[in-house]
Amino acid sequence: MTALTLSTAAAPGLRADAIVIGVAKGAQGPVVAPGAEAVDMAYDGKLAGVLETLGASGAEGELTKLPAPAGFKAPLVVAVGLGAQPDGKDGEEGGAGYDAEALRKAAGVAARALAGSKKAVFALPVDSPGAIGAIGEGVLLGAYSFDAYKGNGQNGGNGKAKNGKAPLAEAALLGGKPRDAAHKGAVARAVAVCEELNRARDLINTPPNDLTPAAFAGIAQAAAKEHGIKVQVLDEKALVKGGYGGILGVGGGSAAAPRLVKLSYTHPEAEKHLAFVGKGITYDSGGISLKPAGHNETMKCDMSGAAAVFAAVVAAARLDLRVNVTGWLALAENMPSGSAVRPGDVLRMYSGKTVEVLNTDAEGRLVLGDALWAASQENPDAIVDVATLTGAMMLALGSRTFGVMANDDAFRSAVHEAAEEVGEPAWPMPLPEHLRKGMESSVADIANMGERMGGGLVAGLFLREFVGEGISWAHLDIAGPAFNEGGPFGYTPKGGTGTAVRTLVRLAELTAAGDLG
């Protein structure tokens, strides 16, 4: 991963492949953003005009390259758009009025464009540790590339992007003070969170023939050992003994047996306990209710929720947060075979509740039901589950926003605010009681399907049935933003995105600080 360093030096004197500056969209044209004063001075204060001549406007995501002035030790200046020029009020987490997300996106665009470079200097607006952290996150996430299966290098991959260029090797963040504890802490946090988020991206992008439930469990065990996290893995025999009918039912059609992984991070001074539950369908064919043609190709991403939970627990441990965090990874492969669960079958869940399976492609709620009940038995202060659960949520919110449902309005608001704070677009959704009636079954306690309209909300209502009484719970349906099938944008790559990792980490931080309920 790209190395981050802090520097108070002047940009012209730093040896690098490029200097990255910010440009905003002003009322009269592009405006050079704070942090680039020395660069602008070298252009006789006319850099904004030069950029406008080259077609730059300062719009978000825009990138313009131009030769560096004489005397600079870097040959290239890269101007990246920050969006609309702020009103002059300093943002709480951003720099010089630019909010943190604008800085993340700009840094991400530049880092991706500088693939193949050894070093780049980032002279973006900085006036707080929050700005340093945001720029660092943007660089680390924007430089990401998944290349394990390309070329003939070590481990089957060559470590290079599709264009043959390795990710940016080093980024020097100007305005960051190397000896300032807050600035160093911001960088350390960015590294811990982004390394784990990128690990989640790697898992999501890994082909399902290599990432079976057992393989995923093995990766979790190795990471837990490295970071002092207690881990328990229930294999198929333990699942049968424990009565985990939902996970067993979904995984029964595959030669790759299911797993339930429990990761427990504890802090000796913790006063609160959070439980995170992730849907981990390592491949989803739809089972007997087979998905139609054109819907199978990206179904390796159906374990994105479990990847997010795994990454968040490890990040909490690396950050030494004063909160206990338990992660539950419900891992199974949903395949059609003679042993697969059939429409019309009835499963007895871990809670003892029976479920009539009307559609085997509504499998995520079955594995989550078992894991939610297991998490509830420890009586945590709150439970958050994360899942690529329904196409209905994508129809409702599109491909970049996830839905937030909860059994507690205040908790739903807190989760939504945490997501927006870290730059993960989310939207609060209701759980209308009248939709529960559609899941009534004549042969079981509940059916796994209900009304077609509002299907994402129906799924949330189903999950609520398996949350212990008195426990605050939220459900994140990340079906839209979990996997980016289009081109990269901001700091978001094509493929697995790692959506919800930063939201979960922020919830853990807020809980540790006593600021979440």
PDB file of C-alpha atoms in Angstrom, residues 26-264:
ATOM      1  CA  GLY A  26     -15.421  29.601  -8.262  1.00  0.00           C
ATOM      2  CA  ALA A  27     -18.124  32.001  -9.389  1.00  0.00           C
ATOM      3  CA  GLN A  28     -15.831  33.510 -12.037  1.00  0.00           C
ATOM      4  CA  GLY A  29     -13.885  30.384 -12.977  1.00  0.00           C
ATOM      5  CA  PRO A  30     -11.320  28.046 -11.408  1.00  0.00           C
ATOM      6  CA  VAL A  31      -9.707  29.102  -8.138  1.00  0.00           C
ATOM      7  CA  VAL A  32      -6.413  27.736  -6.824  1.00  0.00           C
ATOM      8  CA  ALA A  33      -7.089  26.207  -3.414  1.00  0.00           C
ATOM      9  CA  PRO A  34      -5.072  26.868  -0.237  1.00  0.00           C
ATOM     10  CA  GLY A  35      -1.951  24.748   0.052  1.00  0.00           C
ATOM     11  CA  ALA A  36      -0.759  25.597  -3.446  1.00  0.00           C
ATOM     12  CA  GLU A  37       0.403  29.161  -2.769  1.00  0.00           C
ATOM     13  CA  ALA A  38       4.059  28.413  -3.566  1.00  0.00           C
ATOM     14  CA  VAL A  39       3.084  26.709  -6.812  1.00  0.00           C
ATOM     15  CA  ASP A  40       0.808  29.583  -7.837  1.00  0.00           C
ATOM     16  CA  MET A  41       3.565  32.087  -7.055  1.00  0.00           C
ATOM     17  CA  ALA A  42       5.901  30.255  -9.421  1.00  0.00           C
ATOM     18  CA  TYR A  43       3.343  30.879 -12.178  1.00  0.00           C
ATOM     19  CA  ASP A  44       3.396  34.588 -11.261  1.00  0.00           C
ATOM     20  CA  GLY A  45       0.017  34.219  -9.589  1.00  0.00           C
ATOM     21  CA  LYS A  46      -1.607  33.285 -12.894  1.00  0.00           C
ATOM     22  CA  LEU A  47      -2.051  29.550 -12.322  1.00  0.00           C
ATOM     23  CA  ALA A  48      -5.854  29.782 -12.249  1.00  0.00           C
ATOM     24  CA  GLY A  49      -5.826  31.432 -15.659  1.00  0.00           C
ATOM     25  CA  VAL A  50      -3.464  28.806 -17.071  1.00  0.00           C
ATOM     26  CA  LEU A  51      -5.721  26.046 -15.784  1.00  0.00           C
ATOM     27  CA  GLU A  52      -8.790  27.725 -17.276  1.00  0.00           C
ATOM     28  CA  THR A  53      -7.019  27.954 -20.623  1.00  0.00           C
ATOM     29  CA  LEU A  54      -6.388  24.208 -20.413  1.00  0.00           C
ATOM     30  CA  GLY A  55     -10.097  23.617 -19.841  1.00  0.00           C
ATOM     31  CA  ALA A  56     -10.118  23.179 -16.088  1.00  0.00           C
ATOM     32  CA  SER A  57     -13.131  24.412 -14.125  1.00  0.00           C
ATOM     33  CA  GLY A  58     -12.454  22.996 -10.639  1.00  0.00           C
ATOM     34  CA  ALA A  59     -15.339  20.530 -10.859  1.00  0.00           C
ATOM     35  CA  GLU A  60     -15.217  17.488  -8.613  1.00  0.00           C
ATOM     36  CA  GLY A  61     -13.267  14.630 -10.178  1.00  0.00           C
ATOM     37  CA  GLU A  62     -11.582  16.812 -12.785  1.00  0.00           C
ATOM     38  CA  LEU A  63      -7.829  16.381 -13.287  1.00  0.00           C
ATOM     39  CA  THR A  64      -5.436  18.581 -15.266  1.00  0.00           C
ATOM     40  CA  LYS A  65      -1.718  17.980 -15.790  1.00  0.00           C
ATOM     41  CA  LEU A  66       0.803  20.684 -16.691  1.00  0.00           C
ATOM     42  CA  PRO A  67       4.581  21.017 -16.645  1.00  0.00           C
ATOM     43  CA  ALA A  68       6.066  22.309 -13.420  1.00  0.00           C
ATOM     44  CA  PRO A  69       7.735  25.747 -13.487  1.00  0.00           C
ATOM     45  CA  ALA A  70      11.494  26.117 -13.813  1.00  0.00           C
ATOM     46  CA  GLY A  71      13.345  25.464 -10.591  1.00  0.00           C
ATOM     47  CA  PHE A  72      10.917  22.846  -9.278  1.00  0.00           C
ATOM     48  CA  LYS A  73      12.407  19.472  -8.406  1.00  0.00           C
ATOM     49  CA  ALA A  74       9.190  17.763  -9.562  1.00  0.00           C
ATOM     50  CA  PRO A  75       8.538  17.824 -13.327  1.00  0.00           C
ATOM     51  CA  LEU A  76       4.740  17.750 -13.157  1.00  0.00           C
ATOM     52  CA  VAL A  77       1.891  19.639 -11.497  1.00  0.00           C
ATOM     53  CA  VAL A  78      -1.409  17.810 -11.176  1.00  0.00           C
ATOM     54  CA  ALA A  79      -4.442  20.001 -10.478  1.00  0.00           C
ATOM     55  CA  VAL A  80      -7.425  18.098  -9.151  1.00  0.00           C
ATOM     56  CA  GLY A  81     -10.948  19.458  -8.807  1.00  0.00           C
ATOM     57  CA  LEU A  82     -12.418  20.022  -5.345  1.00  0.00           C
ATOM     58  CA  GLY A  83     -15.870  21.084  -6.469  1.00  0.00           C
ATOM     59  CA  ALA A  84     -17.566  24.331  -5.483  1.00  0.00           C
ATOM     60  CA  GLN A  85     -15.447  26.867  -3.639  1.00  0.00           C
ATOM     61  CA  PRO A  86     -16.579  26.982   0.017  1.00  0.00           C
ATOM     62  CA  ASP A  87     -18.085  30.075   1.581  1.00  0.00           C
ATOM     63  CA  GLY A  88     -14.973  30.751   3.651  1.00  0.00           C
ATOM     64  CA  LYS A  89     -16.101  29.021   6.821  1.00  0.00           C
ATOM     65  CA  ASP A  90     -13.739  26.356   8.036  1.00  0.00           C
ATOM     66  CA  GLY A  91     -15.160  22.850   7.857  1.00  0.00           C
ATOM     67  CA  GLU A  92     -15.019  20.847  11.077  1.00  0.00           C
ATOM     68  CA  GLU A  93     -13.161  17.959   9.479  1.00  0.00           C
ATOM     69  CA  GLY A  94     -11.886  19.410   6.230  1.00  0.00           C
ATOM     70  CA  GLY A  95      -9.253  21.975   5.337  1.00  0.00           C
ATOM     71  CA  ALA A  96      -9.769  25.714   4.779  1.00  0.00           C
ATOM     72  CA  GLY A  97     -13.503  25.293   4.430  1.00  0.00           C
ATOM     73  CA  TYR A  98     -13.325  22.235   2.169  1.00  0.00           C
ATOM     74  CA  ASP A  99     -15.158  19.306   3.713  1.00  0.00           C
ATOM     75  CA  ALA A 100     -13.404  16.033   4.346  1.00  0.00           C
ATOM     76  CA  GLU A 101     -15.162  14.165   1.567  1.00  0.00           C
ATOM     77  CA  ALA A 102     -14.078  16.715  -1.065  1.00  0.00           C
ATOM     78  CA  LEU A 103     -10.473  16.212   0.040  1.00  0.00           C
ATOM     79  CA  ARG A 104     -10.814  12.411   0.029  1.00  0.00           C
ATOM     80  CA  LYS A 105     -12.225  12.379  -3.477  1.00  0.00           C
ATOM     81  CA  ALA A 106      -9.634  14.780  -4.870  1.00  0.00           C
ATOM     82  CA  ALA A 107      -6.755  12.854  -3.314  1.00  0.00           C
ATOM     83  CA  GLY A 108      -8.200   9.604  -4.613  1.00  0.00           C
ATOM     84  CA  VAL A 109      -8.496  10.867  -8.180  1.00  0.00           C
ATOM     85  CA  ALA A 110      -4.901  12.096  -8.112  1.00  0.00           C
ATOM     86  CA  ALA A 111      -3.499   8.930  -6.528  1.00  0.00           C
ATOM     87  CA  ARG A 112      -5.141   6.737  -9.158  1.00  0.00           C
ATOM     88  CA  ALA A 113      -3.882   8.977 -11.987  1.00  0.00           C
ATOM     89  CA  LEU A 114      -0.335   8.745 -10.608  1.00  0.00           C
ATOM     90  CA  ALA A 115      -0.077   4.967 -10.780  1.00  0.00           C
ATOM     91  CA  GLY A 116       3.503   4.070 -11.686  1.00  0.00           C
ATOM     92  CA  SER A 117       4.984   7.030  -9.807  1.00  0.00           C
ATOM     93  CA  LYS A 118       7.452   6.579  -6.982  1.00  0.00           C
ATOM     94  CA  LYS A 119       6.511   9.713  -5.075  1.00  0.00           C
ATOM     95  CA  ALA A 120       3.940  12.474  -5.219  1.00  0.00           C
ATOM     96  CA  VAL A 121       3.605  15.594  -3.088  1.00  0.00           C
ATOM     97  CA  PHE A 122       0.037  16.462  -2.062  1.00  0.00           C
ATOM     98  CA  ALA A 123      -0.339  20.206  -1.509  1.00  0.00           C
ATOM     99  CA  LEU A 124      -4.075  20.204  -0.807  1.00  0.00           C
ATOM    100  CA  PRO A 125      -5.879  22.416   1.753  1.00  0.00           C
ATOM    101  CA  VAL A 126      -4.867  21.474   5.304  1.00  0.00           C
ATOM    102  CA  ASP A 127      -5.817  23.284   8.485  1.00  0.00           C
ATOM    103  CA  SER A 128      -6.583  20.420  10.867  1.00  0.00           C
ATOM    104  CA  PRO A 129      -5.696  16.807  11.689  1.00  0.00           C
ATOM    105  CA  GLY A 130      -9.051  15.896  10.135  1.00  0.00           C
ATOM    106  CA  ALA A 131      -7.914  17.274   6.789  1.00  0.00           C
ATOM    107  CA  ILE A 132      -4.664  15.300   7.008  1.00  0.00           C
ATOM    108  CA  GLY A 133      -6.629  12.119   7.725  1.00  0.00           C
ATOM    109  CA  ALA A 134      -9.071  12.728   4.884  1.00  0.00           C
ATOM    110  CA  ILE A 135      -6.306  13.311   2.325  1.00  0.00           C
ATOM    111  CA  GLY A 136      -4.460  10.255   3.581  1.00  0.00           C
ATOM    112  CA  GLU A 137      -7.601   8.122   3.250  1.00  0.00           C
ATOM    113  CA  GLY A 138      -8.215   9.415  -0.252  1.00  0.00           C
ATOM    114  CA  VAL A 139      -4.670   8.547  -1.316  1.00  0.00           C
ATOM    115  CA  LEU A 140      -4.711   5.063   0.199  1.00  0.00           C
ATOM    116  CA  LEU A 141      -8.127   4.169  -1.163  1.00  0.00           C
ATOM    117  CA  GLY A 142      -7.639   5.818  -4.546  1.00  0.00           C
ATOM    118  CA  ALA A 143      -4.320   4.079  -5.190  1.00  0.00           C
ATOM    119  CA  TYR A 144      -5.886   0.632  -4.617  1.00  0.00           C
ATOM    120  CA  SER A 145      -5.499  -1.971  -7.342  1.00  0.00           C
ATOM    121  CA  PHE A 146      -6.391  -5.677  -7.315  1.00  0.00           C
ATOM    122  CA  ASP A 147      -3.793  -7.539  -9.351  1.00  0.00           C
ATOM    123  CA  ALA A 148      -3.350 -10.915  -7.649  1.00  0.00           C
ATOM    124  CA  TYR A 149      -4.481 -12.802 -10.744  1.00  0.00           C
ATOM    125  CA  LYS A 150      -2.559 -10.831 -13.376  1.00  0.00           C
ATOM    126  CA  GLY A 151       0.782 -11.839 -14.876  1.00  0.00           C
ATOM    127  CA  ASN A 152       3.157 -14.544 -13.702  1.00  0.00           C
ATOM    128  CA  GLY A 153       4.748 -12.879 -10.724  1.00  0.00           C
ATOM    129  CA  GLN A 154       4.778 -13.885  -7.067  1.00  0.00           C
ATOM    130  CA  ASN A 155       1.531 -15.493  -5.882  1.00  0.00           C
ATOM    131  CA  GLY A 156       0.317 -15.562  -9.488  1.00  0.00           C
ATOM    132  CA  GLY A 157       0.167 -11.779  -9.834  1.00  0.00           C
ATOM    133  CA  ASN A 158       2.632  -9.114 -10.849  1.00  0.00           C
ATOM    134  CA  GLY A 159       1.544  -6.388  -8.428  1.00  0.00           C
ATOM    135  CA  LYS A 160       0.809  -4.042 -11.300  1.00  0.00           C
ATOM    136  CA  ALA A 161      -2.366  -2.411 -12.472  1.00  0.00           C
ATOM    137  CA  LYS A 162      -4.002  -3.230 -15.798  1.00  0.00           C
ATOM    138  CA  ASN A 163      -1.976  -0.550 -17.544  1.00  0.00           C
ATOM    139  CA  GLY A 164       1.231  -2.191 -16.305  1.00  0.00           C
ATOM    140  CA  LYS A 165       1.872   0.418 -13.626  1.00  0.00           C
ATOM    141  CA  ALA A 166       2.245  -0.297  -9.925  1.00  0.00           C
ATOM    142  CA  PRO A 167       0.243   1.844  -7.477  1.00  0.00           C
ATOM    143  CA  LEU A 168       1.749   5.140  -6.292  1.00  0.00           C
ATOM    144  CA  ALA A 169       4.556   4.185  -3.922  1.00  0.00           C
ATOM    145  CA  GLU A 170       4.733   7.227  -1.624  1.00  0.00           C
ATOM    146  CA  ALA A 171       2.651  10.299  -0.888  1.00  0.00           C
ATOM    147  CA  ALA A 172       4.048  13.260   1.049  1.00  0.00           C
ATOM    148  CA  LEU A 173       1.248  15.260   2.671  1.00  0.00           C
ATOM    149  CA  LEU A 174       2.214  18.920   2.891  1.00  0.00           C
ATOM    150  CA  GLY A 175       0.954  20.904   5.839  1.00  0.00           C
ATOM    151  CA  GLY A 176       1.248  17.865   8.046  1.00  0.00           C
ATOM    152  CA  LYS A 177       3.674  18.235  10.921  1.00  0.00           C
ATOM    153  CA  PRO A 178       5.830  15.113  11.386  1.00  0.00           C
ATOM    154  CA  ARG A 179       6.261  15.748  15.127  1.00  0.00           C
ATOM    155  CA  ASP A 180       2.674  16.745  15.860  1.00  0.00           C
ATOM    156  CA  ALA A 181       0.890  13.978  17.783  1.00  0.00           C
ATOM    157  CA  ALA A 182      -2.513  14.818  16.315  1.00  0.00           C
ATOM    158  CA  HIS A 183      -1.204  14.822  12.756  1.00  0.00           C
ATOM    159  CA  LYS A 184       0.679  11.569  13.263  1.00  0.00           C
ATOM    160  CA  GLY A 185      -2.417  10.075  14.843  1.00  0.00           C
ATOM    161  CA  ALA A 186      -4.544  11.083  11.856  1.00  0.00           C
ATOM    162  CA  VAL A 187      -2.135   9.321   9.507  1.00  0.00           C
ATOM    163  CA  ALA A 188      -1.961   6.228  11.706  1.00  0.00           C
ATOM    164  CA  ARG A 189      -5.759   6.022  11.798  1.00  0.00           C
ATOM    165  CA  ALA A 190      -5.994   6.427   8.022  1.00  0.00           C
ATOM    166  CA  VAL A 191      -3.460   3.643   7.502  1.00  0.00           C
ATOM    167  CA  ALA A 192      -5.185   1.209   9.875  1.00  0.00           C
ATOM    168  CA  VAL A 193      -8.675   1.804   8.506  1.00  0.00           C
ATOM    169  CA  CYS A 194      -7.666   1.871   4.843  1.00  0.00           C
ATOM    170  CA  GLU A 195      -5.450  -1.192   5.016  1.00  0.00           C
ATOM    171  CA  GLU A 196      -8.366  -3.149   6.421  1.00  0.00           C
ATOM    172  CA  LEU A 197     -10.846  -1.617   3.990  1.00  0.00           C
ATOM    173  CA  ASN A 198      -8.556  -2.568   1.114  1.00  0.00           C
ATOM    174  CA  ARG A 199      -8.320  -6.078   2.581  1.00  0.00           C
ATOM    175  CA  ALA A 200     -12.123  -6.205   2.384  1.00  0.00           C
ATOM    176  CA  ARG A 201     -11.908  -5.088  -1.251  1.00  0.00           C
ATOM    177  CA  ASP A 202      -9.422  -7.881  -1.951  1.00  0.00           C
ATOM    178  CA  LEU A 203     -11.797 -10.441  -0.454  1.00  0.00           C
ATOM    179  CA  ILE A 204     -14.738  -9.150  -2.476  1.00  0.00           C
ATOM    180  CA  ASN A 205     -12.694  -9.241  -5.687  1.00  0.00           C
ATOM    181  CA  THR A 206     -11.302 -12.740  -5.068  1.00  0.00           C
ATOM    182  CA  PRO A 207     -12.885 -15.352  -7.372  1.00  0.00           C
ATOM    183  CA  PRO A 208     -15.333 -17.693  -5.591  1.00  0.00           C
ATOM    184  CA  ASN A 209     -13.343 -20.788  -6.527  1.00  0.00           C
ATOM    185  CA  ASP A 210     -10.609 -19.476  -4.209  1.00  0.00           C
ATOM    186  CA  LEU A 211     -12.771 -17.787  -1.566  1.00  0.00           C
ATOM    187  CA  THR A 212     -14.939 -20.575  -0.203  1.00  0.00           C
ATOM    188  CA  PRO A 213     -16.499 -20.300   3.267  1.00  0.00           C
ATOM    189  CA  ALA A 214     -13.653 -22.384   4.702  1.00  0.00           C
ATOM    190  CA  ALA A 215     -11.028 -20.233   2.957  1.00  0.00           C
ATOM    191  CA  PHE A 216     -12.646 -17.033   4.255  1.00  0.00           C
ATOM    192  CA  ALA A 217     -12.694 -18.486   7.761  1.00  0.00           C
ATOM    193  CA  GLY A 218      -8.984 -19.336   7.460  1.00  0.00           C
ATOM    194  CA  ILE A 219      -8.153 -15.756   6.462  1.00  0.00           C
ATOM    195  CA  ALA A 220     -10.113 -14.474   9.442  1.00  0.00           C
ATOM    196  CA  GLN A 221      -8.284 -16.844  11.772  1.00  0.00           C
ATOM    197  CA  ALA A 222      -4.882 -15.659  10.528  1.00  0.00           C
ATOM    198  CA  ALA A 223      -5.789 -11.988  10.941  1.00  0.00           C
ATOM    199  CA  ALA A 224      -7.230 -12.608  14.393  1.00  0.00           C
ATOM    200  CA  LYS A 225      -4.017 -14.254  15.524  1.00  0.00           C
ATOM    201  CA  GLU A 226      -1.968 -11.346  14.191  1.00  0.00           C
ATOM    202  CA  HIS A 227      -4.013  -8.684  15.980  1.00  0.00           C
ATOM    203  CA  GLY A 228      -4.869 -10.357  19.265  1.00  0.00           C
ATOM    204  CA  ILE A 229      -8.508 -11.076  18.417  1.00  0.00           C
ATOM    205  CA  LYS A 230     -10.219 -14.157  19.776  1.00  0.00           C
ATOM    206  CA  VAL A 231     -11.731 -16.283  17.023  1.00  0.00           C
ATOM    207  CA  GLN A 232     -14.151 -19.196  16.947  1.00  0.00           C
ATOM    208  CA  VAL A 233     -15.099 -21.063  13.770  1.00  0.00           C
ATOM    209  CA  LEU A 234     -18.135 -23.334  13.642  1.00  0.00           C
ATOM    210  CA  ASP A 235     -17.806 -25.893  10.850  1.00  0.00           C
ATOM    211  CA  GLU A 236     -20.668 -27.942   9.427  1.00  0.00           C
ATOM    212  CA  LYS A 237     -20.604 -30.457  12.280  1.00  0.00           C
ATOM    213  CA  ALA A 238     -20.721 -27.717  14.904  1.00  0.00           C
ATOM    214  CA  LEU A 239     -23.487 -25.962  12.987  1.00  0.00           C
ATOM    215  CA  VAL A 240     -25.564 -29.157  12.947  1.00  0.00           C
ATOM    216  CA  LYS A 241     -24.965 -29.700  16.645  1.00  0.00           C
ATOM    217  CA  GLY A 242     -25.921 -26.105  17.421  1.00  0.00           C
ATOM    218  CA  GLY A 243     -29.063 -26.136  15.296  1.00  0.00           C
ATOM    219  CA  TYR A 244     -28.107 -23.378  12.832  1.00  0.00           C
ATOM    220  CA  GLY A 245     -30.785 -24.331  10.321  1.00  0.00           C
ATOM    221  CA  GLY A 246     -30.609 -21.137   8.289  1.00  0.00           C
ATOM    222  CA  ILE A 247     -26.900 -21.319   7.515  1.00  0.00           C
ATOM    223  CA  LEU A 248     -27.035 -25.087   6.959  1.00  0.00           C
ATOM    224  CA  GLY A 249     -30.050 -24.792   4.683  1.00  0.00           C
ATOM    225  CA  VAL A 250     -28.422 -22.201   2.445  1.00  0.00           C
ATOM    226  CA  GLY A 251     -25.070 -23.995   2.363  1.00  0.00           C
ATOM    227  CA  GLY A 252     -26.522 -27.467   1.867  1.00  0.00           C
ATOM    228  CA  GLY A 253     -26.439 -27.359  -1.922  1.00  0.00           C
ATOM    229  CA  SER A 254     -22.721 -26.690  -2.192  1.00  0.00           C
ATOM    230  CA  ALA A 255     -19.697 -28.973  -1.954  1.00  0.00           C
ATOM    231  CA  ALA A 256     -18.062 -26.090  -0.070  1.00  0.00           C
ATOM    232  CA  ALA A 257     -19.520 -26.399   3.425  1.00  0.00           C
ATOM    233  CA  PRO A 258     -20.715 -23.326   5.378  1.00  0.00           C
ATOM    234  CA  ARG A 259     -19.049 -21.689   8.355  1.00  0.00           C
ATOM    235  CA  LEU A 260     -19.999 -19.283  11.136  1.00  0.00           C
ATOM    236  CA  VAL A 261     -17.038 -17.217  12.328  1.00  0.00           C
ATOM    237  CA  LYS A 262     -17.046 -15.243  15.562  1.00  0.00           C
ATOM    238  CA  LEU A 263     -14.360 -12.578  16.030  1.00  0.00           C
ATOM    239  CA  SER A 264     -14.090 -11.033  19.499  1.00  0.00           C
TER     240      SER A 264
END
